[in-house]
PDB file of C-alpha atoms in Angstrom:
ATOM      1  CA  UNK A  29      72.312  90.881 105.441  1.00  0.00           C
ATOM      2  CA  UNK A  30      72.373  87.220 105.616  1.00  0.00           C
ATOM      3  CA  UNK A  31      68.978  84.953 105.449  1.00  0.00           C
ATOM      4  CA  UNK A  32      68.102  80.948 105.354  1.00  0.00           C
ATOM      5  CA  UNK A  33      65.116  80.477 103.158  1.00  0.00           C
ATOM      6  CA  UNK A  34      63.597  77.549 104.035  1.00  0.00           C
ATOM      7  CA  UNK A  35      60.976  77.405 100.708  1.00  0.00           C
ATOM      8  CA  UNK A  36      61.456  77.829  97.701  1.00  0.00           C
ATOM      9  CA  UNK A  37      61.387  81.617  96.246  1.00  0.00           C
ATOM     10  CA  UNK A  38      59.841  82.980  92.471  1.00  0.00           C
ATOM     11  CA  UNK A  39      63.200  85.294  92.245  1.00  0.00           C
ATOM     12  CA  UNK A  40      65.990  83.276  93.373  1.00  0.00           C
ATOM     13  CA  UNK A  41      67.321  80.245  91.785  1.00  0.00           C
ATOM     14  CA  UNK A  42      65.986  77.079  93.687  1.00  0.00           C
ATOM     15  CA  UNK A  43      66.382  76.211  96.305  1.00  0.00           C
ATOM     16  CA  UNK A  44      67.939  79.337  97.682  1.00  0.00           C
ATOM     17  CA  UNK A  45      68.989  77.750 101.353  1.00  0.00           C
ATOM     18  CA  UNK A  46      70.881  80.727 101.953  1.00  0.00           C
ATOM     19  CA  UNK A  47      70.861  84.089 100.373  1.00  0.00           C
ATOM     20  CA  UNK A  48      72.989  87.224 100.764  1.00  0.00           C
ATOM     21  CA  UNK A  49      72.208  91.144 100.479  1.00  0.00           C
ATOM     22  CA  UNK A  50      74.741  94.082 100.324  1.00  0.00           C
ATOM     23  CA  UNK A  51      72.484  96.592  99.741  1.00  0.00           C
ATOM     24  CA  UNK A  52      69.497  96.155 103.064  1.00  0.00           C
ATOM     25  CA  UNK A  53      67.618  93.679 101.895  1.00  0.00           C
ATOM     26  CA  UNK A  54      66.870  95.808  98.489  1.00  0.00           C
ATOM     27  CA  UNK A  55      68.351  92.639  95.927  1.00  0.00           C
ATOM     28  CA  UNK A  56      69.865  89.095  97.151  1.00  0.00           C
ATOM     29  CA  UNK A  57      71.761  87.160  95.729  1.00  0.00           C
ATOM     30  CA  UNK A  58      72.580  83.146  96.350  1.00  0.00           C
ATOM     31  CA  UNK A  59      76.821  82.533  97.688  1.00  0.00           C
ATOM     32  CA  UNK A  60      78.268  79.481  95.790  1.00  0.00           C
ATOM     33  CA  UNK A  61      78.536  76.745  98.766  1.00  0.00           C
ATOM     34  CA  UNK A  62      79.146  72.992  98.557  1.00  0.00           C
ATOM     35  CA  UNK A  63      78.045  71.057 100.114  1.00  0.00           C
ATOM     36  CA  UNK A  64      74.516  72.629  99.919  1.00  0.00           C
ATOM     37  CA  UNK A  65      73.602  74.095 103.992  1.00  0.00           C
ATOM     38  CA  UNK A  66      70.029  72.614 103.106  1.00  0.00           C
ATOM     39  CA  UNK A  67      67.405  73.830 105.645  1.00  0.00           C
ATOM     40  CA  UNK A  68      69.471  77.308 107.462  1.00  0.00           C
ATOM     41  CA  UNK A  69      68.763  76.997 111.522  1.00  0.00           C
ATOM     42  CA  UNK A  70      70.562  79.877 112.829  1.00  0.00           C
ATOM     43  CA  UNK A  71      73.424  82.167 112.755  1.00  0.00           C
ATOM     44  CA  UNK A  72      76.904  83.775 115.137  1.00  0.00           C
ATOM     45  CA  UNK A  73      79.490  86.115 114.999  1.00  0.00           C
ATOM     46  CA  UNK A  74      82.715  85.032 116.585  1.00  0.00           C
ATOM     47  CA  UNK A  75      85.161  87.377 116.432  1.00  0.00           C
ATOM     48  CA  UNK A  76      85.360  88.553 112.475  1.00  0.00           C
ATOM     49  CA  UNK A  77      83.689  85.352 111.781  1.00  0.00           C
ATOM     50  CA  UNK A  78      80.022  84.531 110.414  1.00  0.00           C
ATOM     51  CA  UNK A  79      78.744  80.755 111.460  1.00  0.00           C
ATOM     52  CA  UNK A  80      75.712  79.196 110.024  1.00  0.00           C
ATOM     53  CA  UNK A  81      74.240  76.229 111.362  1.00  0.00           C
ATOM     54  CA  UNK A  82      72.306  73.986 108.706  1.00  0.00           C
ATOM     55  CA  UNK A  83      70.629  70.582 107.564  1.00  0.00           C
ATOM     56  CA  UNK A  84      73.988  69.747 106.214  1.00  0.00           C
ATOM     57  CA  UNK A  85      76.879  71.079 108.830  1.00  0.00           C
ATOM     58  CA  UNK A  86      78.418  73.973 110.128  1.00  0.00           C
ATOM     59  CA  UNK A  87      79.510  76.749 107.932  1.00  0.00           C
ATOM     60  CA  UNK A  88      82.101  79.913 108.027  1.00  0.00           C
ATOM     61  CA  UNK A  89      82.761  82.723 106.399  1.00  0.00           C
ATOM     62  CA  UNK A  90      85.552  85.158 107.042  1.00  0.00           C
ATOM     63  CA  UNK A  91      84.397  87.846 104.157  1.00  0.00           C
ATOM     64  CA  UNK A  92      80.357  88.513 105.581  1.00  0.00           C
ATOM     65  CA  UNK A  93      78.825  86.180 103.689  1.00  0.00           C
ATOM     66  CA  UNK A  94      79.994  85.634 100.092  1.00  0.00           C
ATOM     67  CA  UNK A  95      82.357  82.455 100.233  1.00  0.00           C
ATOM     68  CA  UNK A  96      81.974  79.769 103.093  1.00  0.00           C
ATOM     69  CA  UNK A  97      83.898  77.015 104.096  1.00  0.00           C
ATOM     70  CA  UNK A  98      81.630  73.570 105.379  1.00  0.00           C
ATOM     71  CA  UNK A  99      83.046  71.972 108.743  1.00  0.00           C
ATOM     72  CA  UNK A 100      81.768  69.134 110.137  1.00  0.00           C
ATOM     73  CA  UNK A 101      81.590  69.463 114.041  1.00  0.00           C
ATOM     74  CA  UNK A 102      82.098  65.523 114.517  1.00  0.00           C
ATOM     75  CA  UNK A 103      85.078  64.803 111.532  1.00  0.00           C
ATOM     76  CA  UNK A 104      85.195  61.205 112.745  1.00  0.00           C
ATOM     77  CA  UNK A 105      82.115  60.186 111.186  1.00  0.00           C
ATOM     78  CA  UNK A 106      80.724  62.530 108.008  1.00  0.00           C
ATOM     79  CA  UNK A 107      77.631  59.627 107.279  1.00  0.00           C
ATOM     80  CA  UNK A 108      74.180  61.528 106.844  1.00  0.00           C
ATOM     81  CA  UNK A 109      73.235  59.230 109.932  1.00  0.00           C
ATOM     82  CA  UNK A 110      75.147  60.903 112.086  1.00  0.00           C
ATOM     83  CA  UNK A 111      73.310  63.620 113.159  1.00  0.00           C
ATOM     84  CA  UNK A 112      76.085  64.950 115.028  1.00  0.00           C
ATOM     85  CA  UNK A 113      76.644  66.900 112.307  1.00  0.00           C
ATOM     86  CA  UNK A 114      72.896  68.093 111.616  1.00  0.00           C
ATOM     87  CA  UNK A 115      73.362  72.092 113.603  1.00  0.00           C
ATOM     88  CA  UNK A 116      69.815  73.479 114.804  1.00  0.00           C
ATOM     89  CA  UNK A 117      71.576  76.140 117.339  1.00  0.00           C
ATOM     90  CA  UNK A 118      74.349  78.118 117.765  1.00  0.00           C
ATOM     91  CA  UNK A 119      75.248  80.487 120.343  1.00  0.00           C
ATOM     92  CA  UNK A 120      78.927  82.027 120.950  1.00  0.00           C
ATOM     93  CA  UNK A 121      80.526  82.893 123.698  1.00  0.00           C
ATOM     94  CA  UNK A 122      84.138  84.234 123.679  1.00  0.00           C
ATOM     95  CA  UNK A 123      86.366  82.220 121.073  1.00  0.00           C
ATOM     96  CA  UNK A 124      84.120  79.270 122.027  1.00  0.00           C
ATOM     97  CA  UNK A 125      80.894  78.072 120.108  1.00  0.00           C
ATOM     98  CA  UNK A 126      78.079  76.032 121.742  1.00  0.00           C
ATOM     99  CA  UNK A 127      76.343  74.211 118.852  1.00  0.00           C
ATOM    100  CA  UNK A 128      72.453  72.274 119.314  1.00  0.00           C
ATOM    101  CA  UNK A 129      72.717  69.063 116.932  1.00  0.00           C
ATOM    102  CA  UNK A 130      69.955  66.511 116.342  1.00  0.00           C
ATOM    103  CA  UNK A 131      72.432  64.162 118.808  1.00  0.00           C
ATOM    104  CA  UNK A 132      72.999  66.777 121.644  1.00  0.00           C
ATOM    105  CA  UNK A 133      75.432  69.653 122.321  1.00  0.00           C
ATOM    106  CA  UNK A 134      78.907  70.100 120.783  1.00  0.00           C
ATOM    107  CA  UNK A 135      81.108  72.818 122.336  1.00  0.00           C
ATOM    108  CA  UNK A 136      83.438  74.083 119.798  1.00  0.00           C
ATOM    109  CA  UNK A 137      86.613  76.108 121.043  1.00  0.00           C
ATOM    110  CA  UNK A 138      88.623  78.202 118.675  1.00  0.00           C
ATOM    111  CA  UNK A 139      91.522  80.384 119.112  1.00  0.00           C
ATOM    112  CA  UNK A 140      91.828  84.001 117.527  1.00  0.00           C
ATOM    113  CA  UNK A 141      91.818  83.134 113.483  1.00  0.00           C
ATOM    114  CA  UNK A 142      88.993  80.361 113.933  1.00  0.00           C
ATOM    115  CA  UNK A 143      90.892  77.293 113.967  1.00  0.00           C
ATOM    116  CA  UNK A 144      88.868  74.410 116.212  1.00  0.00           C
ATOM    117  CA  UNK A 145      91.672  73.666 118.944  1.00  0.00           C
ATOM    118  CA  UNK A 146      89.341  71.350 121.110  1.00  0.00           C
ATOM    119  CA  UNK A 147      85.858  69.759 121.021  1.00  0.00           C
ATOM    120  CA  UNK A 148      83.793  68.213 123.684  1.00  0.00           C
ATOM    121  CA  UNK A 149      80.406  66.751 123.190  1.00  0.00           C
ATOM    122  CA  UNK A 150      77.507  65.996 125.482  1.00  0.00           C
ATOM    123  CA  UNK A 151      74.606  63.589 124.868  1.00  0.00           C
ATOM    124  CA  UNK A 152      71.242  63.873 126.076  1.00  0.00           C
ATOM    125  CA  UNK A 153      69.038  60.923 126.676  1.00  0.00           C
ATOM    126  CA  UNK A 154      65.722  60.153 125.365  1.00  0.00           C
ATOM    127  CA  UNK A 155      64.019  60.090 128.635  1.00  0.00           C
ATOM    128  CA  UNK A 156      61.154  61.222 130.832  1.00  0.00           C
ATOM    129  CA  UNK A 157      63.209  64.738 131.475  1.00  0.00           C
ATOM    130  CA  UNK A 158      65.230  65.868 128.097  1.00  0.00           C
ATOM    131  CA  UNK A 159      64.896  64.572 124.243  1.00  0.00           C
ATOM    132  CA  UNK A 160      68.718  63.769 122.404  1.00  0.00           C
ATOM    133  CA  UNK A 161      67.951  66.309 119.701  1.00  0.00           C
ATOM    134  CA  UNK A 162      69.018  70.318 120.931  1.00  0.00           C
ATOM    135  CA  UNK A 163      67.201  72.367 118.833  1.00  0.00           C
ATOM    136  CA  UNK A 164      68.778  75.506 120.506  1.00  0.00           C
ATOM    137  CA  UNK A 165      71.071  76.777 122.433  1.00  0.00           C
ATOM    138  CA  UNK A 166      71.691  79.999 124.878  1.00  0.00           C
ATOM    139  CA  UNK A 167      74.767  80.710 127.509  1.00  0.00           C
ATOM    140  CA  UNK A 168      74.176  83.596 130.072  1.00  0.00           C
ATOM    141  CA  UNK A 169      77.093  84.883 131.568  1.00  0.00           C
ATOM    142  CA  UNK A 170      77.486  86.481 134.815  1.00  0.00           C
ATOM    143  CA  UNK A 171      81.026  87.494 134.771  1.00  0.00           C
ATOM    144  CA  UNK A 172      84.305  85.892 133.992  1.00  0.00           C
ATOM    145  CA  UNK A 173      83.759  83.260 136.816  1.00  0.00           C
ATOM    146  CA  UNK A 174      79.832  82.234 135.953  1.00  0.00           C
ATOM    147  CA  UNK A 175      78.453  80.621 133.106  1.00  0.00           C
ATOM    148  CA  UNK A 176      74.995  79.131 132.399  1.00  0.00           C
ATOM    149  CA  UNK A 177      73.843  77.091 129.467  1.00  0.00           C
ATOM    150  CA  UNK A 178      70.377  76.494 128.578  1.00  0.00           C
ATOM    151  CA  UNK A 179      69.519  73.927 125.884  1.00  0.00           C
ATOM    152  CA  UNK A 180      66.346  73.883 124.249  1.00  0.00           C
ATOM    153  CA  UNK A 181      65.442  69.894 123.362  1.00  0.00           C
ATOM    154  CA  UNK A 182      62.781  67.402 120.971  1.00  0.00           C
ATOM    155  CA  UNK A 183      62.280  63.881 120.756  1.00  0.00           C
ATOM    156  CA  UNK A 184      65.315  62.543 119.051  1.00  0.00           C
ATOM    157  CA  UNK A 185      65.030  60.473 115.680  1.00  0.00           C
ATOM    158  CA  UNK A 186      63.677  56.871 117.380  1.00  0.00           C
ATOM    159  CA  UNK A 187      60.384  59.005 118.517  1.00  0.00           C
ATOM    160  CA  UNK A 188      62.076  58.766 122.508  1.00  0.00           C
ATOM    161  CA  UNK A 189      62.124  61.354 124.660  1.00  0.00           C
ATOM    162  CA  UNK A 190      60.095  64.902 125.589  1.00  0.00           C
ATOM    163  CA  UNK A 191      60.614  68.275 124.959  1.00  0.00           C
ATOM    164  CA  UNK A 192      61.938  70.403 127.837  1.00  0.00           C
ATOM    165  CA  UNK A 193      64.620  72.842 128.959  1.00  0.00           C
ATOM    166  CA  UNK A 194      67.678  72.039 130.377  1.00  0.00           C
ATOM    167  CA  UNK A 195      69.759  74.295 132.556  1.00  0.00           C
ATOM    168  CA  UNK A 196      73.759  73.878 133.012  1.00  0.00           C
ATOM    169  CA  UNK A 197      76.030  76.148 135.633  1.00  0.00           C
ATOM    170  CA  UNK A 198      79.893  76.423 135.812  1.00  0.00           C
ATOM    171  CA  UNK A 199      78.871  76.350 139.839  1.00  0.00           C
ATOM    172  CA  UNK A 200      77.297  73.155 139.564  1.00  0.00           C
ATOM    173  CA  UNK A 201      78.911  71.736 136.561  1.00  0.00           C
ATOM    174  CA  UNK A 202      78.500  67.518 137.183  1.00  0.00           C
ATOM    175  CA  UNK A 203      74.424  68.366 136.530  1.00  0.00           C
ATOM    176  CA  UNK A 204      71.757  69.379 133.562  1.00  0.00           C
ATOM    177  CA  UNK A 205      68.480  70.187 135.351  1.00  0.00           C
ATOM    178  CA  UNK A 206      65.678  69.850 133.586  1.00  0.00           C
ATOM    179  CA  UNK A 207      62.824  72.657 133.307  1.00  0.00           C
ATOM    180  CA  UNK A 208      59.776  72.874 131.469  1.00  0.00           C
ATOM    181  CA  UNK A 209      58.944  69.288 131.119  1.00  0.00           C
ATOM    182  CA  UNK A 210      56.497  68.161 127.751  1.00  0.00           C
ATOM    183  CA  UNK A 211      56.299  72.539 126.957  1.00  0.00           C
ATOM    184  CA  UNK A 212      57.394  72.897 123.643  1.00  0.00           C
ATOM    185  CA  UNK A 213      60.058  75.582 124.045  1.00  0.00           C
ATOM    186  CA  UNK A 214      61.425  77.162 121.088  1.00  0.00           C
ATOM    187  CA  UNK A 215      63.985  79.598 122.393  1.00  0.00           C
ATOM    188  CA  UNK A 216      65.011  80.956 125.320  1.00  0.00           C
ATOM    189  CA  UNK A 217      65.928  84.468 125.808  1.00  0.00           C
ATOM    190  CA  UNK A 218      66.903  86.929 128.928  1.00  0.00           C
ATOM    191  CA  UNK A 219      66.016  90.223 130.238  1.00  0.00           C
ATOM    192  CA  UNK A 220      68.585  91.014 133.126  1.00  0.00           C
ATOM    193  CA  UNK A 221      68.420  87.742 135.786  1.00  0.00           C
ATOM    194  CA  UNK A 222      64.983  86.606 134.412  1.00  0.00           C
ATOM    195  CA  UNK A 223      64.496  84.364 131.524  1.00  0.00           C
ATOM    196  CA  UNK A 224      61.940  84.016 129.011  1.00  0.00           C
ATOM    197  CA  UNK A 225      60.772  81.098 127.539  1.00  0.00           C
ATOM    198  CA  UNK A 226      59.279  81.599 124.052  1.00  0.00           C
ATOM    199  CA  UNK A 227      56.637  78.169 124.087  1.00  0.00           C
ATOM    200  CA  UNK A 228      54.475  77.253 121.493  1.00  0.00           C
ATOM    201  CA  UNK A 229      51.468  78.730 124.001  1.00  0.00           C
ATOM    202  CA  UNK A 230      52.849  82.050 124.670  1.00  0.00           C
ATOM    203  CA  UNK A 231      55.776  83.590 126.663  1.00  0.00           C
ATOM    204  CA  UNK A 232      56.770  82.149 130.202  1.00  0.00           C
ATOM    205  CA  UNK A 233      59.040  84.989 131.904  1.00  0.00           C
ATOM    206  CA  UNK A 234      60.363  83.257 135.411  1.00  0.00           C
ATOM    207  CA  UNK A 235      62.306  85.633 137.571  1.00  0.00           C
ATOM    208  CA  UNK A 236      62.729  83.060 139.833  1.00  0.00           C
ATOM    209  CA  UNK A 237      60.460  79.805 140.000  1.00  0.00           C
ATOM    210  CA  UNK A 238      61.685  78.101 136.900  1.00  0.00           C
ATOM    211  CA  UNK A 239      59.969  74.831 137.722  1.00  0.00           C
TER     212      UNK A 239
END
């Protein structure tokens, strides 16, 4: 059992930004990790494979939890003000790892022991239709030939931008259409063909209008 704890907690040593449990949640205890995750966003399995997506990077562990290894998902530039490299989503697919950053979507593909063989990034613009930052992430698959992506965006760091939904299909894949303009989505999840939005005002289920 695997947990970010985003405050600080009496038992742990602080700050505990990620604790472990081998015994359901009765005791945890904190996995030595440098550099620190900071704030914990989300986990995903890939394969034999445990990702965590943090403040501070991407993170992997091949032995459920107890030793990680920190990657950064853009190499070329490891400067806190890149926040290429700041991970609010993650959702797998395959050997291939969609990733939400606070500057857009990184799509990570791996082959069968986990090593990155190509990366390809997409930025968002701050505009009257998506925010840069991708706080989430979720793909939908429809079979080996169909694939639809669905990311979850804010306001990126200069304040630009609106929150909304944006929808990607491999049958249409030159466009991102935008849904749920100024809603502030926090996940998206699916229940056969219809999706839910989970909103800040309740849950939006559209079967079909998603406008």
């Amino acid at each position: 059992l695997l947990m970010g704890v985003y405050s600080k907690y009496p038992v742990l040593p602080s700050p505990p930004f990620l604790v472990l449990s081998d015994d359901n949640g009765e005791t945890f205890s904190v996995p030595t990790i440098s550099p620190t995750p900071g704030f914990v966003h989300e986990f995903a399995s890939v394969q034999n494979r445990i990702y965590c997506g943090a403040e501070n990077g991407l993170y992997v562990s091949a032995d459920s939890g107890s030793t990680w290894s920190h990657i950064l998902v853009d190499s070329t530039n490891s400067a806190p003000a890149n926040r290429r490299n700041v991970i609010n989503g993650l959702s797998p697919l395959g050997d291939t790892l969609w990733v939400g950053t606070d500057s857009g979507l990184v799509i990570l593909r791996m082959d069968s022991v986990g090593v990155i063989g190509s990366t390809s990034y997409h930025v968002f613009a701050d505009s009257d239709t998506t925010g840069s930052r991708v706080i989430r992430v979720r793909t939908q698959s429809f079979g080996a030939d169909s694939l639809i992506v669905w990311a979850v965006h804010r306001s990126g760091q200069s304040g630009g931008g609106i929150p909304s939904v944006s929808r990607w299909s491999s049958s249409f894949p030159a466009e991102w259409y935008p849904y749920q303009k100024n809603q502030f989505t926090n996940d998206v999840g699916f229940i056969g063909d219809s999706v839910l939005f989970l909103q800040n005002n309740g849950v939006r289920l559209t079967p079909t209008d998603l406008d």
